mmCIF file of C-alpha atoms in Angstrom:
data_model
loop_
_atom_site.group_PDB
_atom_site.id
_atom_site.type_symbol
_atom_site.label_atom_id
_atom_site.label_comp_id
_atom_site.label_asym_id
_atom_site.label_seq_id
_atom_site.Cartn_x
_atom_site.Cartn_y
_atom_site.Cartn_z
ATOM 1 C CA MET A 282 144.008 -77.233 -151.538
ATOM 2 C CA ALA A 283 140.444 -76.777 -150.700
ATOM 3 C CA VAL A 284 138.011 -79.767 -150.479
ATOM 4 C CA ASN A 285 134.273 -79.922 -150.922
ATOM 5 C CA GLY A 286 132.830 -79.058 -147.396
ATOM 6 C CA VAL A 287 134.663 -77.758 -144.414
ATOM 7 C CA LYS A 288 134.023 -77.573 -140.761
ATOM 8 C CA ARG A 289 132.699 -73.994 -139.902
ATOM 9 C CA ALA A 290 131.532 -72.415 -136.628
ATOM 10 C CA PHE A 291 128.330 -70.611 -136.738
ATOM 11 C CA ARG A 292 128.031 -67.889 -134.031
ATOM 12 C CA TYR A 293 124.736 -66.611 -132.725
ATOM 13 C CA ARG A 294 123.638 -64.435 -129.921
ATOM 14 C CA PHE A 295 121.130 -65.776 -127.461
ATOM 15 C CA TYR A 296 119.165 -64.579 -124.440
ATOM 16 C CA PRO A 297 119.016 -66.995 -121.567
ATOM 17 C CA SER A 298 116.248 -67.060 -118.820
ATOM 18 C CA ASP A 299 117.480 -66.291 -115.324
ATOM 19 C CA ALA A 300 117.576 -70.114 -114.553
ATOM 20 C CA GLN A 301 119.583 -70.773 -117.848
ATOM 21 C CA ALA A 302 121.979 -67.803 -116.919
ATOM 22 C CA ALA A 303 122.516 -69.040 -113.362
ATOM 23 C CA GLU A 304 123.216 -72.594 -114.699
ATOM 24 C CA LEU A 305 125.681 -71.437 -117.346
ATOM 25 C CA SER A 306 127.341 -69.167 -114.747
ATOM 26 C CA ARG A 307 127.997 -72.222 -112.411
ATOM 27 C CA THR A 308 129.095 -74.165 -115.315
ATOM 28 C CA PHE A 309 131.797 -71.445 -116.119
ATOM 29 C CA GLY A 310 132.988 -71.416 -112.669
ATOM 30 C CA CYS A 311 133.213 -75.272 -112.529
ATOM 31 C CA VAL A 312 135.065 -75.330 -115.882
ATOM 32 C CA ARG A 313 137.628 -72.708 -114.566
ATOM 33 C CA LYS A 314 138.104 -74.703 -111.233
ATOM 34 C CA VAL A 315 138.636 -78.015 -112.854
ATOM 35 C CA TYR A 316 141.139 -76.441 -115.333
ATOM 36 C CA ASN A 317 143.066 -74.859 -112.568
ATOM 37 C CA LEU A 318 143.056 -77.944 -110.330
ATOM 38 C CA ALA A 319 144.276 -80.142 -113.298
ATOM 39 C CA LEU A 320 146.868 -77.612 -114.198
ATOM 40 C CA ALA A 321 148.171 -77.485 -110.720
ATOM 41 C CA ALA A 322 148.289 -81.306 -110.482
ATOM 42 C CA ARG A 323 150.294 -81.433 -113.833
ATOM 43 C CA SER A 324 152.683 -78.574 -112.742
ATOM 44 C CA GLU A 325 153.411 -80.444 -109.478
ATOM 45 C CA ALA A 326 154.158 -83.513 -111.271
ATOM 46 C CA TRP A 327 156.195 -81.445 -113.708
ATOM 47 C CA THR A 328 158.575 -80.276 -110.897
ATOM 48 C CA ARG A 329 159.142 -83.964 -110.206
ATOM 49 C CA THR A 330 160.087 -84.459 -113.814
ATOM 50 C CA GLU A 331 156.838 -86.571 -114.293
ATOM 51 C CA ARG A 332 154.212 -86.126 -116.844
ATOM 52 C CA VAL A 333 150.372 -86.390 -116.183
ATOM 53 C CA ASN A 334 148.136 -87.205 -119.278
ATOM 54 C CA TYR A 335 144.471 -86.553 -120.005
ATOM 55 C CA ASN A 336 143.351 -90.050 -118.632
ATOM 56 C CA GLN A 337 145.117 -89.383 -115.275
ATOM 57 C CA THR A 338 143.348 -85.969 -114.960
ATOM 58 C CA SER A 339 140.046 -87.520 -115.876
ATOM 59 C CA ALA A 340 140.475 -89.878 -113.083
ATOM 60 C CA MET A 341 141.378 -87.067 -110.813
ATOM 61 C CA LEU A 342 138.034 -85.406 -111.728
ATOM 62 C CA THR A 343 136.107 -88.367 -110.654
ATOM 63 C CA ALA A 344 137.916 -88.352 -107.313
ATOM 64 C CA TRP A 345 137.509 -84.679 -106.883
ATOM 65 C CA LYS A 346 133.595 -85.074 -107.213
ATOM 66 C CA LYS A 347 133.520 -87.567 -104.537
ATOM 67 C CA THR A 348 135.138 -85.035 -101.904
ATOM 68 C CA GLU A 349 132.918 -82.738 -99.723
ATOM 69 C CA GLU A 350 134.860 -79.769 -100.727
ATOM 70 C CA LEU A 351 134.357 -80.270 -104.575
ATOM 71 C CA ALA A 352 130.971 -81.985 -104.422
ATOM 72 C CA PHE A 353 129.508 -78.941 -106.340
ATOM 73 C CA LEU A 354 131.093 -80.204 -109.400
ATOM 74 C CA ASN A 355 128.279 -82.801 -109.595
ATOM 75 C CA ASP A 356 125.689 -80.104 -110.038
ATOM 76 C CA VAL A 357 126.690 -79.206 -113.639
ATOM 77 C CA SER A 358 127.073 -81.348 -116.684
ATOM 78 C CA SER A 359 130.120 -83.435 -116.823
ATOM 79 C CA VAL A 360 130.722 -82.798 -120.587
ATOM 80 C CA PRO A 361 132.343 -79.337 -120.305
ATOM 81 C CA LEU A 362 134.501 -80.392 -117.372
ATOM 82 C CA GLN A 363 135.805 -83.209 -119.528
ATOM 83 C CA GLN A 364 136.304 -80.934 -122.395
ATOM 84 C CA THR A 365 138.378 -78.542 -120.440
ATOM 85 C CA LEU A 366 140.642 -81.306 -119.476
ATOM 86 C CA ARG A 367 141.055 -82.053 -123.294
ATOM 87 C CA HIS A 368 141.752 -78.301 -123.797
ATOM 88 C CA LEU A 369 144.538 -78.495 -121.098
ATOM 89 C CA GLN A 370 146.009 -81.592 -122.708
ATOM 90 C CA THR A 371 146.177 -79.809 -126.066
ATOM 91 C CA ALA A 372 147.842 -76.793 -124.373
ATOM 92 C CA PHE A 373 150.529 -79.197 -123.009
ATOM 93 C CA THR A 374 150.964 -80.771 -126.382
ATOM 94 C CA HIS A 375 151.606 -77.397 -127.937
ATOM 95 C CA PHE A 376 153.947 -76.598 -125.002
ATOM 96 C CA PHE A 377 156.013 -79.758 -125.321
ATOM 97 C CA ALA A 378 156.223 -79.283 -129.263
ATOM 98 C CA LYS A 379 157.443 -75.619 -128.487
ATOM 99 C CA ARG A 380 154.621 -74.039 -130.371
ATOM 100 C CA ALA A 381 153.272 -72.262 -127.263
ATOM 101 C CA LYS A 382 154.276 -71.064 -123.770
ATOM 102 C CA TYR A 383 153.353 -72.929 -120.585
ATOM 103 C CA PRO A 384 149.706 -73.092 -119.758
ATOM 104 C CA ARG A 385 148.527 -70.368 -117.233
ATOM 105 C CA PHE A 386 145.941 -70.494 -114.577
ATOM 106 C CA LYS A 387 142.505 -69.108 -115.526
ATOM 107 C CA SER A 388 141.621 -65.940 -113.583
ATOM 108 C CA ARG A 389 137.953 -65.473 -112.363
ATOM 109 C CA LYS A 390 138.042 -61.749 -113.556
ATOM 110 C CA LYS A 391 139.950 -61.853 -116.715
ATOM 111 C CA SER A 392 139.594 -65.331 -118.246
ATOM 112 C CA ARG A 393 137.059 -65.997 -120.904
ATOM 113 C CA LYS A 394 133.736 -67.486 -119.685
ATOM 114 C CA SER A 395 133.063 -70.328 -121.837
ATOM 115 C CA ALA A 396 131.961 -74.037 -121.910
ATOM 116 C CA GLU A 397 132.031 -76.616 -124.673
ATOM 117 C CA TYR A 398 129.550 -79.321 -124.995
ATOM 118 C CA THR A 399 129.945 -82.302 -127.368
ATOM 119 C CA ALA A 400 127.081 -84.298 -128.793
ATOM 120 C CA SER A 401 126.243 -86.047 -125.669
ATOM 121 C CA GLY A 402 125.844 -82.760 -123.769
ATOM 122 C CA PHE A 403 123.074 -81.124 -125.995
ATOM 123 C CA ARG A 404 120.052 -81.827 -128.023
ATOM 124 C CA PHE A 405 119.367 -80.227 -131.261
ATOM 125 C CA ARG A 406 115.941 -80.918 -132.747
ATOM 126 C CA ASP A 407 113.531 -78.900 -134.967
ATOM 127 C CA GLY A 408 115.985 -75.981 -134.912
ATOM 128 C CA LYS A 409 116.039 -75.695 -131.180
ATOM 129 C CA LEU A 410 119.169 -76.278 -129.058
ATOM 130 C CA THR A 411 118.795 -77.604 -125.366
ATOM 131 C CA LEU A 412 121.817 -77.926 -123.310
ATOM 132 C CA ALA A 413 122.432 -80.688 -120.675
ATOM 133 C CA LYS A 414 120.816 -79.905 -117.108
ATOM 134 C CA MET A 415 118.317 -77.462 -118.848
ATOM 135 C CA THR A 416 114.652 -78.272 -119.467
ATOM 136 C CA GLU A 417 113.969 -75.388 -122.021
ATOM 137 C CA PRO A 418 115.911 -74.686 -125.376
ATOM 138 C CA LEU A 419 117.999 -71.579 -125.741
ATOM 139 C CA ASP A 420 116.324 -68.435 -127.038
ATOM 140 C CA ILE A 421 118.764 -67.984 -130.050
ATOM 141 C CA VAL A 422 118.529 -65.180 -132.556
ATOM 142 C CA TRP A 423 119.010 -67.001 -135.814
ATOM 143 C CA SER A 424 120.824 -64.133 -137.835
ATOM 144 C CA ARG A 425 121.556 -66.770 -140.574
ATOM 145 C CA PRO A 426 120.534 -70.275 -141.185
ATOM 146 C CA LEU A 427 122.657 -73.277 -140.518
ATOM 147 C CA PRO A 428 123.725 -75.118 -143.676
ATOM 148 C CA GLU A 429 121.029 -77.351 -145.093
ATOM 149 C CA GLY A 430 120.949 -80.579 -143.277
ATOM 150 C CA ALA A 431 123.843 -79.713 -140.875
ATOM 151 C CA LYS A 432 123.937 -80.926 -137.311
ATOM 152 C CA PRO A 433 126.205 -79.286 -134.755
ATOM 153 C CA SER A 434 129.100 -81.757 -133.606
ATOM 154 C CA THR A 435 130.152 -79.353 -130.831
ATOM 155 C CA VAL A 436 128.500 -76.381 -129.121
ATOM 156 C CA THR A 437 130.341 -73.738 -127.210
ATOM 157 C CA VAL A 438 128.562 -71.205 -124.987
ATOM 158 C CA SER A 439 130.209 -68.162 -123.940
ATOM 159 C CA GLN A 440 129.708 -64.677 -122.242
ATOM 160 C CA ASP A 441 131.918 -61.757 -123.262
ATOM 161 C CA ALA A 442 133.042 -59.019 -121.000
ATOM 162 C CA ALA A 443 130.120 -56.802 -122.304
ATOM 163 C CA GLY A 444 127.649 -59.241 -120.915
ATOM 164 C CA ARG A 445 126.417 -60.723 -124.232
ATOM 165 C CA TRP A 446 125.686 -64.470 -124.448
ATOM 166 C CA PHE A 447 126.771 -66.318 -127.528
ATOM 167 C CA VAL A 448 126.484 -69.894 -128.775
ATOM 168 C CA SER A 449 128.899 -71.271 -131.457
ATOM 169 C CA MET A 450 127.884 -74.374 -133.358
ATOM 170 C CA LEU A 451 130.498 -76.373 -135.253
ATOM 171 C CA CYS A 452 129.020 -77.939 -138.316
ATOM 172 C CA LYS A 453 130.047 -79.441 -141.820
ATOM 173 C CA ASP A 454 129.210 -76.893 -144.455
ATOM 174 C CA SER A 455 129.058 -78.726 -147.794
ATOM 175 C CA SER A 456 128.438 -75.591 -149.644
ATOM 176 C CA VAL A 457 132.127 -74.297 -149.437
ATOM 177 C CA LYS A 458 133.623 -75.418 -152.627
ATOM 178 C CA PRO A 459 136.593 -74.289 -154.648
ATOM 179 C CA LEU A 460 135.894 -71.211 -156.990
ATOM 180 C CA PRO A 461 136.583 -71.413 -160.730
ATOM 181 C CA ALA A 462 140.275 -70.727 -161.267
ATOM 182 C CA THR A 463 141.257 -67.342 -162.743
ATOM 183 C CA ASN A 464 144.385 -65.772 -163.930
ATOM 184 C CA SER A 465 144.079 -62.669 -161.758
ATOM 185 C CA ALA A 466 146.818 -62.018 -159.154
ATOM 186 C CA VAL A 467 146.968 -59.052 -156.759
ATOM 187 C CA GLY A 468 149.711 -57.575 -154.326
ATOM 188 C CA ILE A 469 148.349 -56.299 -151.076
ATOM 189 C CA ASP A 470 150.353 -53.705 -149.053
ATOM 190 C CA VAL A 471 148.652 -52.914 -145.570
ATOM 191 C CA GLY A 472 149.294 -49.665 -143.862
ATOM 192 C CA LEU A 473 148.208 -47.103 -141.419
ATOM 193 C CA GLN A 474 147.005 -44.121 -143.637
ATOM 194 C CA ASN A 475 145.146 -46.613 -146.013
ATOM 195 C CA LEU A 476 144.137 -50.018 -144.645
ATOM 196 C CA LEU A 477 144.959 -51.620 -147.871
ATOM 197 C CA THR A 478 146.528 -50.579 -151.194
ATOM 198 C CA LEU A 479 146.278 -53.033 -154.088
ATOM 199 C CA SER A 480 148.536 -53.485 -156.959
ATOM 200 C CA THR A 481 145.604 -52.478 -159.117
ATOM 201 C CA GLY A 482 145.822 -48.958 -157.634
ATOM 202 C CA GLU A 483 142.975 -49.283 -155.435
ATOM 203 C CA LYS A 484 143.025 -47.902 -151.944
ATOM 204 C CA VAL A 485 140.856 -48.916 -149.081
ATOM 205 C CA ALA A 486 140.681 -46.149 -146.673
ATOM 206 C CA ASN A 487 141.411 -46.878 -142.865
ATOM 207 C CA PRO A 488 138.104 -46.356 -141.041
ATOM 208 C CA ARG A 489 139.934 -45.797 -137.673
ATOM 209 C CA HIS A 490 137.365 -47.679 -135.729
ATOM 210 C CA GLU A 491 139.053 -47.165 -132.362
ATOM 211 C CA ARG A 492 139.370 -43.184 -132.947
ATOM 212 C CA ARG A 493 135.745 -42.803 -133.673
ATOM 213 C CA ASP A 494 134.944 -44.016 -130.253
ATOM 214 C CA ARG A 495 137.982 -42.742 -128.391
ATOM 215 C CA ALA A 496 136.208 -39.895 -126.633
ATOM 216 C CA ARG A 497 133.423 -42.237 -125.406
ATOM 217 C CA LEU A 498 135.892 -44.761 -124.400
ATOM 218 C CA ALA A 499 138.025 -42.348 -122.431
ATOM 219 C CA LYS A 500 134.946 -41.057 -120.698
ATOM 220 C CA ALA A 501 133.832 -44.412 -119.582
ATOM 221 C CA GLN A 502 137.399 -45.337 -118.598
ATOM 222 C CA ARG A 503 137.653 -42.198 -116.350
ATOM 223 C CA LYS A 504 134.317 -42.997 -114.770
ATOM 224 C CA LEU A 505 135.583 -46.592 -113.994
ATOM 225 C CA SER A 506 138.792 -45.498 -112.455
ATOM 226 C CA ARG A 507 136.872 -43.417 -109.938
ATOM 227 C CA LYS A 508 134.926 -46.347 -108.698
ATOM 228 C CA ALA A 509 135.945 -47.957 -105.319
ATOM 229 C CA PRO A 510 138.139 -50.980 -105.853
ATOM 230 C CA GLY A 511 136.330 -54.284 -105.194
ATOM 231 C CA GLU A 512 133.358 -56.122 -106.468
ATOM 232 C CA GLY A 513 130.809 -53.411 -105.977
ATOM 233 C CA ALA A 514 127.736 -53.116 -108.212
ATOM 234 C CA ASN A 515 128.894 -49.593 -109.355
ATOM 235 C CA ARG A 516 132.265 -50.756 -110.424
ATOM 236 C CA ARG A 517 130.760 -53.744 -112.256
ATOM 237 C CA THR A 518 128.367 -51.400 -114.163
ATOM 238 C CA ALA A 519 131.180 -49.002 -115.067
ATOM 239 C CA ARG A 520 133.366 -51.968 -116.247
ATOM 240 C CA ARG A 521 130.572 -53.380 -118.414
ATOM 241 C CA LYS A 522 130.123 -49.858 -120.122
ATOM 242 C CA VAL A 523 133.875 -49.830 -121.023
ATOM 243 C CA ALA A 524 133.512 -53.532 -122.301
ATOM 244 C CA LYS A 525 130.557 -52.588 -124.464
ATOM 245 C CA ILE A 526 132.466 -49.815 -126.198
ATOM 246 C CA HIS A 527 135.291 -52.118 -126.823
ATOM 247 C CA ALA A 528 132.795 -54.806 -128.219
ATOM 248 C CA ARG A 529 131.357 -52.291 -130.459
ATOM 249 C CA ILE A 530 134.815 -51.188 -131.908
ATOM 250 C CA ALA A 531 135.865 -54.949 -132.397
ATOM 251 C CA ASP A 532 132.455 -55.832 -134.158
ATOM 252 C CA ARG A 533 132.850 -53.025 -136.685
ATOM 253 C CA ARG A 534 136.430 -53.941 -137.341
ATOM 254 C CA ARG A 535 135.591 -57.637 -137.807
ATOM 255 C CA ASP A 536 132.724 -56.903 -140.094
ATOM 256 C CA LEU A 537 134.794 -54.860 -142.315
ATOM 257 C CA LEU A 538 137.644 -57.401 -142.511
ATOM 258 C CA HIS A 539 135.277 -60.151 -143.441
ATOM 259 C CA LYS A 540 133.944 -58.186 -146.298
ATOM 260 C CA LEU A 541 137.206 -57.245 -147.534
ATOM 261 C CA THR A 542 138.803 -60.683 -147.407
ATOM 262 C CA THR A 543 135.901 -62.309 -148.852
ATOM 263 C CA ARG A 544 135.850 -59.910 -151.909
ATOM 264 C CA LEU A 545 139.667 -60.294 -152.447
ATOM 265 C CA VAL A 546 139.558 -64.148 -152.252
ATOM 266 C CA ARG A 547 136.594 -64.312 -154.758
ATOM 267 C CA ASP A 548 138.167 -61.902 -157.365
ATOM 268 C CA ASN A 549 141.719 -63.246 -157.247
ATOM 269 C CA GLN A 550 143.445 -66.656 -157.815
ATOM 270 C CA THR A 551 146.846 -65.489 -156.199
ATOM 271 C CA LEU A 552 147.029 -62.952 -153.392
ATOM 272 C CA VAL A 553 150.459 -61.741 -152.263
ATOM 273 C CA ILE A 554 151.040 -60.095 -148.723
ATOM 274 C CA GLU A 555 153.908 -59.219 -146.587
ATOM 275 C CA ASP A 556 154.970 -61.069 -143.534
ATOM 276 C CA LEU A 557 154.756 -58.600 -140.748
ATOM 277 C CA THR A 558 155.894 -59.135 -137.201
ATOM 278 C CA VAL A 559 152.899 -57.280 -135.592
ATOM 279 C CA ARG A 560 154.012 -58.433 -132.132
ATOM 280 C CA ASN A 561 157.330 -56.671 -132.465
ATOM 281 C CA MET A 562 155.683 -53.668 -134.308
ATOM 282 C CA VAL A 563 153.179 -52.698 -131.498
ATOM 283 C CA LYS A 564 156.284 -52.296 -129.197
ATOM 284 C CA ASN A 565 156.547 -48.838 -130.803
ATOM 285 C CA ARG A 566 154.523 -46.630 -128.380
ATOM 286 C CA LYS A 567 153.784 -43.985 -130.850
ATOM 287 C CA LEU A 568 152.197 -46.320 -133.289
ATOM 288 C CA ALA A 569 150.865 -49.247 -131.181
ATOM 289 C CA ARG A 570 147.378 -47.944 -130.990
ATOM 290 C CA ALA A 571 147.085 -47.382 -134.729
ATOM 291 C CA ILE A 572 148.652 -50.740 -135.412
ATOM 292 C CA SER A 573 146.224 -52.618 -133.026
ATOM 293 C CA ASP A 574 143.255 -50.842 -134.533
ATOM 294 C CA VAL A 575 143.858 -51.978 -138.070
ATOM 295 C CA ALA A 576 144.321 -55.655 -137.176
ATOM 296 C CA TRP A 577 146.798 -56.806 -139.630
ATOM 297 C CA ALA A 578 147.190 -60.223 -138.129
ATOM 298 C CA GLU A 579 143.435 -60.891 -138.045
ATOM 299 C CA PHE A 580 143.359 -59.674 -141.732
ATOM 300 C CA ARG A 581 145.992 -62.259 -142.556
ATOM 301 C CA SER A 582 144.212 -65.048 -140.763
ATOM 302 C CA MET A 583 141.022 -64.550 -142.433
ATOM 303 C CA LEU A 584 142.639 -64.355 -145.729
ATOM 304 C CA GLU A 585 144.395 -67.470 -145.342
ATOM 305 C CA TYR A 586 141.667 -69.820 -144.183
ATOM 306 C CA LYS A 587 139.276 -68.333 -146.876
ATOM 307 C CA ALA A 588 141.928 -68.841 -149.538
ATOM 308 C CA ALA A 589 142.152 -72.545 -148.292
ATOM 309 C CA TRP A 590 138.374 -72.934 -148.457
ATOM 310 C CA TYR A 591 137.998 -71.595 -152.002
ATOM 311 C CA GLY A 592 141.121 -73.018 -153.706
ATOM 312 C CA ARG A 593 143.076 -69.715 -153.792
ATOM 313 C CA ASP A 594 146.733 -69.180 -153.157
ATOM 314 C CA VAL A 595 148.218 -66.813 -150.530
ATOM 315 C CA VAL A 596 151.833 -66.024 -151.181
ATOM 316 C CA VAL A 597 153.713 -64.507 -148.260
ATOM 317 C CA VAL A 598 156.806 -62.257 -149.121
ATOM 318 C CA ASP A 599 159.638 -62.197 -146.395
ATOM 319 C CA ARG A 600 159.314 -59.237 -144.146
ATOM 320 C CA PHE A 601 162.962 -57.946 -145.039
ATOM 321 C CA PHE A 602 161.948 -57.586 -148.747
ATOM 322 C CA PRO A 603 162.369 -53.901 -149.454
ATOM 323 C CA SER A 604 158.962 -53.418 -151.140
ATOM 324 C CA SER A 605 158.779 -49.527 -150.408
ATOM 325 C CA LYS A 606 162.370 -48.562 -151.371
ATOM 326 C CA LEU A 607 162.489 -50.650 -154.535
ATOM 327 C CA CYS A 608 161.641 -49.011 -157.891
ATOM 328 C CA SER A 609 158.894 -51.212 -159.463
ATOM 329 C CA HIS A 610 159.937 -49.743 -162.874
ATOM 330 C CA CYS A 611 163.729 -49.957 -163.093
ATOM 331 C CA GLY A 612 164.545 -52.038 -160.023
ATOM 332 C CA ALA A 613 166.822 -49.355 -158.428
ATOM 333 C CA LEU A 614 166.970 -49.540 -154.618
ATOM 334 C CA GLN A 615 166.744 -46.455 -152.535
ATOM 335 C CA ASP A 616 168.901 -45.958 -149.448
ATOM 336 C CA LYS A 617 166.382 -44.545 -147.131
ATOM 337 C CA MET A 618 162.567 -44.281 -147.079
ATOM 338 C CA PRO A 619 161.189 -42.519 -144.087
ATOM 339 C CA LEU A 620 157.473 -43.078 -143.194
ATOM 340 C CA HIS A 621 156.632 -39.515 -143.979
ATOM 341 C CA VAL A 622 157.518 -39.930 -147.540
ATOM 342 C CA ARG A 623 154.426 -40.707 -149.429
ATOM 343 C CA THR A 624 155.471 -40.097 -152.969
ATOM 344 C CA TRP A 625 158.983 -40.171 -154.401
ATOM 345 C CA THR A 626 160.870 -39.924 -157.800
ATOM 346 C CA CYS A 627 163.296 -42.456 -158.798
ATOM 347 C CA GLY A 628 166.387 -41.771 -160.756
ATOM 348 C CA CYS A 629 164.781 -43.186 -164.044
ATOM 349 C CA GLY A 630 162.277 -40.349 -163.790
ATOM 350 C CA THR A 631 159.246 -42.582 -162.505
ATOM 351 C CA VAL A 632 157.019 -40.924 -159.874
ATOM 352 C CA HIS A 633 155.957 -43.446 -157.363
ATOM 353 C CA ASP A 634 153.076 -43.471 -154.836
ATOM 354 C CA ARG A 635 154.832 -45.203 -151.938
ATOM 355 C CA ASP A 636 152.001 -47.753 -151.165
ATOM 356 C CA VAL A 637 151.070 -48.465 -154.775
ATOM 357 C CA ASN A 638 154.790 -49.115 -155.634
ATOM 358 C CA ALA A 639 155.145 -51.492 -152.636
ATOM 359 C CA ALA A 640 152.095 -53.371 -153.733
ATOM 360 C CA HIS A 641 153.488 -53.767 -157.216
ATOM 361 C CA ASN A 642 156.810 -54.927 -155.756
ATOM 362 C CA LEU A 643 155.167 -57.441 -153.534
ATOM 363 C CA LEU A 644 153.063 -58.818 -156.550
ATOM 364 C CA ALA A 645 156.254 -59.235 -158.594
ATOM 365 C CA ALA A 646 158.138 -60.891 -155.787
ATOM 366 C CA GLY A 647 155.360 -63.240 -155.027
ATOM 367 C CA LEU A 648 154.770 -64.424 -158.583
ATOM 368 C CA ALA A 649 158.510 -64.894 -159.038
ATOM 369 C CA ALA A 650 158.706 -66.948 -155.729
ATOM 370 C CA SER A 651 155.738 -69.085 -156.734
ATOM 371 C CA VAL A 652 157.415 -70.015 -159.908
ATOM 372 C CA CYS A 653 160.923 -70.740 -158.604
ATOM 373 C CA GLY A 654 160.277 -71.344 -155.008
ATOM 374 C CA ALA A 655 163.135 -69.037 -153.753
ATOM 375 C CA GLY A 656 163.224 -66.000 -151.649
ATOM 376 C CA VAL A 657 165.188 -63.829 -149.165
ATOM 377 C CA ARG A 658 164.815 -65.748 -146.049
ATOM 378 C CA PRO A 659 163.334 -69.000 -144.800
ATOM 379 C CA GLN A 660 159.841 -68.724 -143.047
ATOM 380 C CA ARG A 661 156.989 -71.021 -142.310
ATOM 381 C CA SER A 662 154.580 -71.837 -145.053
ATOM 382 C CA THR A 663 151.007 -70.503 -144.814
ATOM 383 C CA PRO A 664 147.978 -72.640 -144.463
ATOM 384 C CA GLY A 665 146.306 -73.059 -147.849
ATOM 385 C CA GLY A 666 149.007 -71.075 -149.528
ATOM 386 C CA GLN A 667 152.669 -70.819 -150.047
ATOM 387 C CA SER A 668 155.679 -68.804 -148.879
ATOM 388 C CA ALA A 669 157.724 -66.569 -151.002
ATOM 389 C CA THR A 670 160.762 -67.870 -149.400
ATOM 390 C CA LYS A 671 162.572 -71.163 -149.000
ATOM 391 C CA GLN A 672 160.004 -73.827 -148.221
ATOM 392 C CA LYS A 673 160.023 -75.302 -144.772
ATOM 393 C CA THR A 674 157.905 -78.206 -143.277
ATOM 394 C CA PRO A 675 154.382 -76.766 -142.960
ATOM 395 C CA ARG A 676 152.404 -76.942 -139.707
ATOM 396 C CA ARG A 677 149.053 -75.737 -138.664
ATOM 397 C CA GLU A 678 149.004 -73.109 -135.792
ATOM 398 C CA PRO A 679 147.376 -74.076 -132.624
#
């Protein structure tokens, strides 16, 4: 159930000076180094059936700073270094609880460049943010204002593969309140031909973001493949061009999903979706690219946390529910329903649009499950919503 005010991360782009960029780059490198050192120490202890906790790795960090080899760790703020140890502790907590795999070492080339600062590591005054070890505030593009009276509790600075710099501020947003309750409910069927099909009959076309830039992306990737291996300037430039195209695709996709999920949550009290195993579905080599482009998992994640914010219910129907093969008029179940069949006629004479029929069936199953609490197979409950299956103990994903 939603409560008044939530913690939200407000992300902005900024343009650092040369000195700030150099300082942040050093910090990213030190954060990665400390994380890998602590992971190596904990892994070595793990082989001896021993466990090392955060306090012990924090003591190790103090000792590392006193050595000649790692004295450079003193040149950056200690706050991000302590935070990366806390992140490692969280990763091990999830591993021991069997919610995640064993933590992996961070690669200099592939790992995300980021550093997290708590309140003691930055100063936010008069709308200006200054990080530790810096004398000048960051040149932030304020694309939207922070909530009135909000003060960041945590600041995360990052640089993506395209070379863009971002700062994310975690704030308490008191403007997020439950919306007035309504009686409206909608079934949502996701697909490839249409991004979404609603039980109301509305269809949201699939914009195919990746396909629009596929030629440009392929050309940039061919140029990158012809560059000599190593860390040469030409290869870095070519790699950044590829990353910029990927970033453009991801930005457009995310923008559309935010608009769609916000509209759906505002207009409906109950939203019924299907539990899809996207991780297994992308193993189909013929459909993997198309499935990745529609970002079903990201859509579900956005829908669930926005529903939790605004007091809406998300009901998740089991993945084995035959929504496409079931006649929403008479309840007859078809033996087969290949993907190429988009319309079909039931024995009762009803002509069905495959996707609209699936959305109707999902809505009916979700509403029935929300009343009786039963379903086809047990599965996890959704944050801020409920499952159209037998209920299990809810847990929040890491």
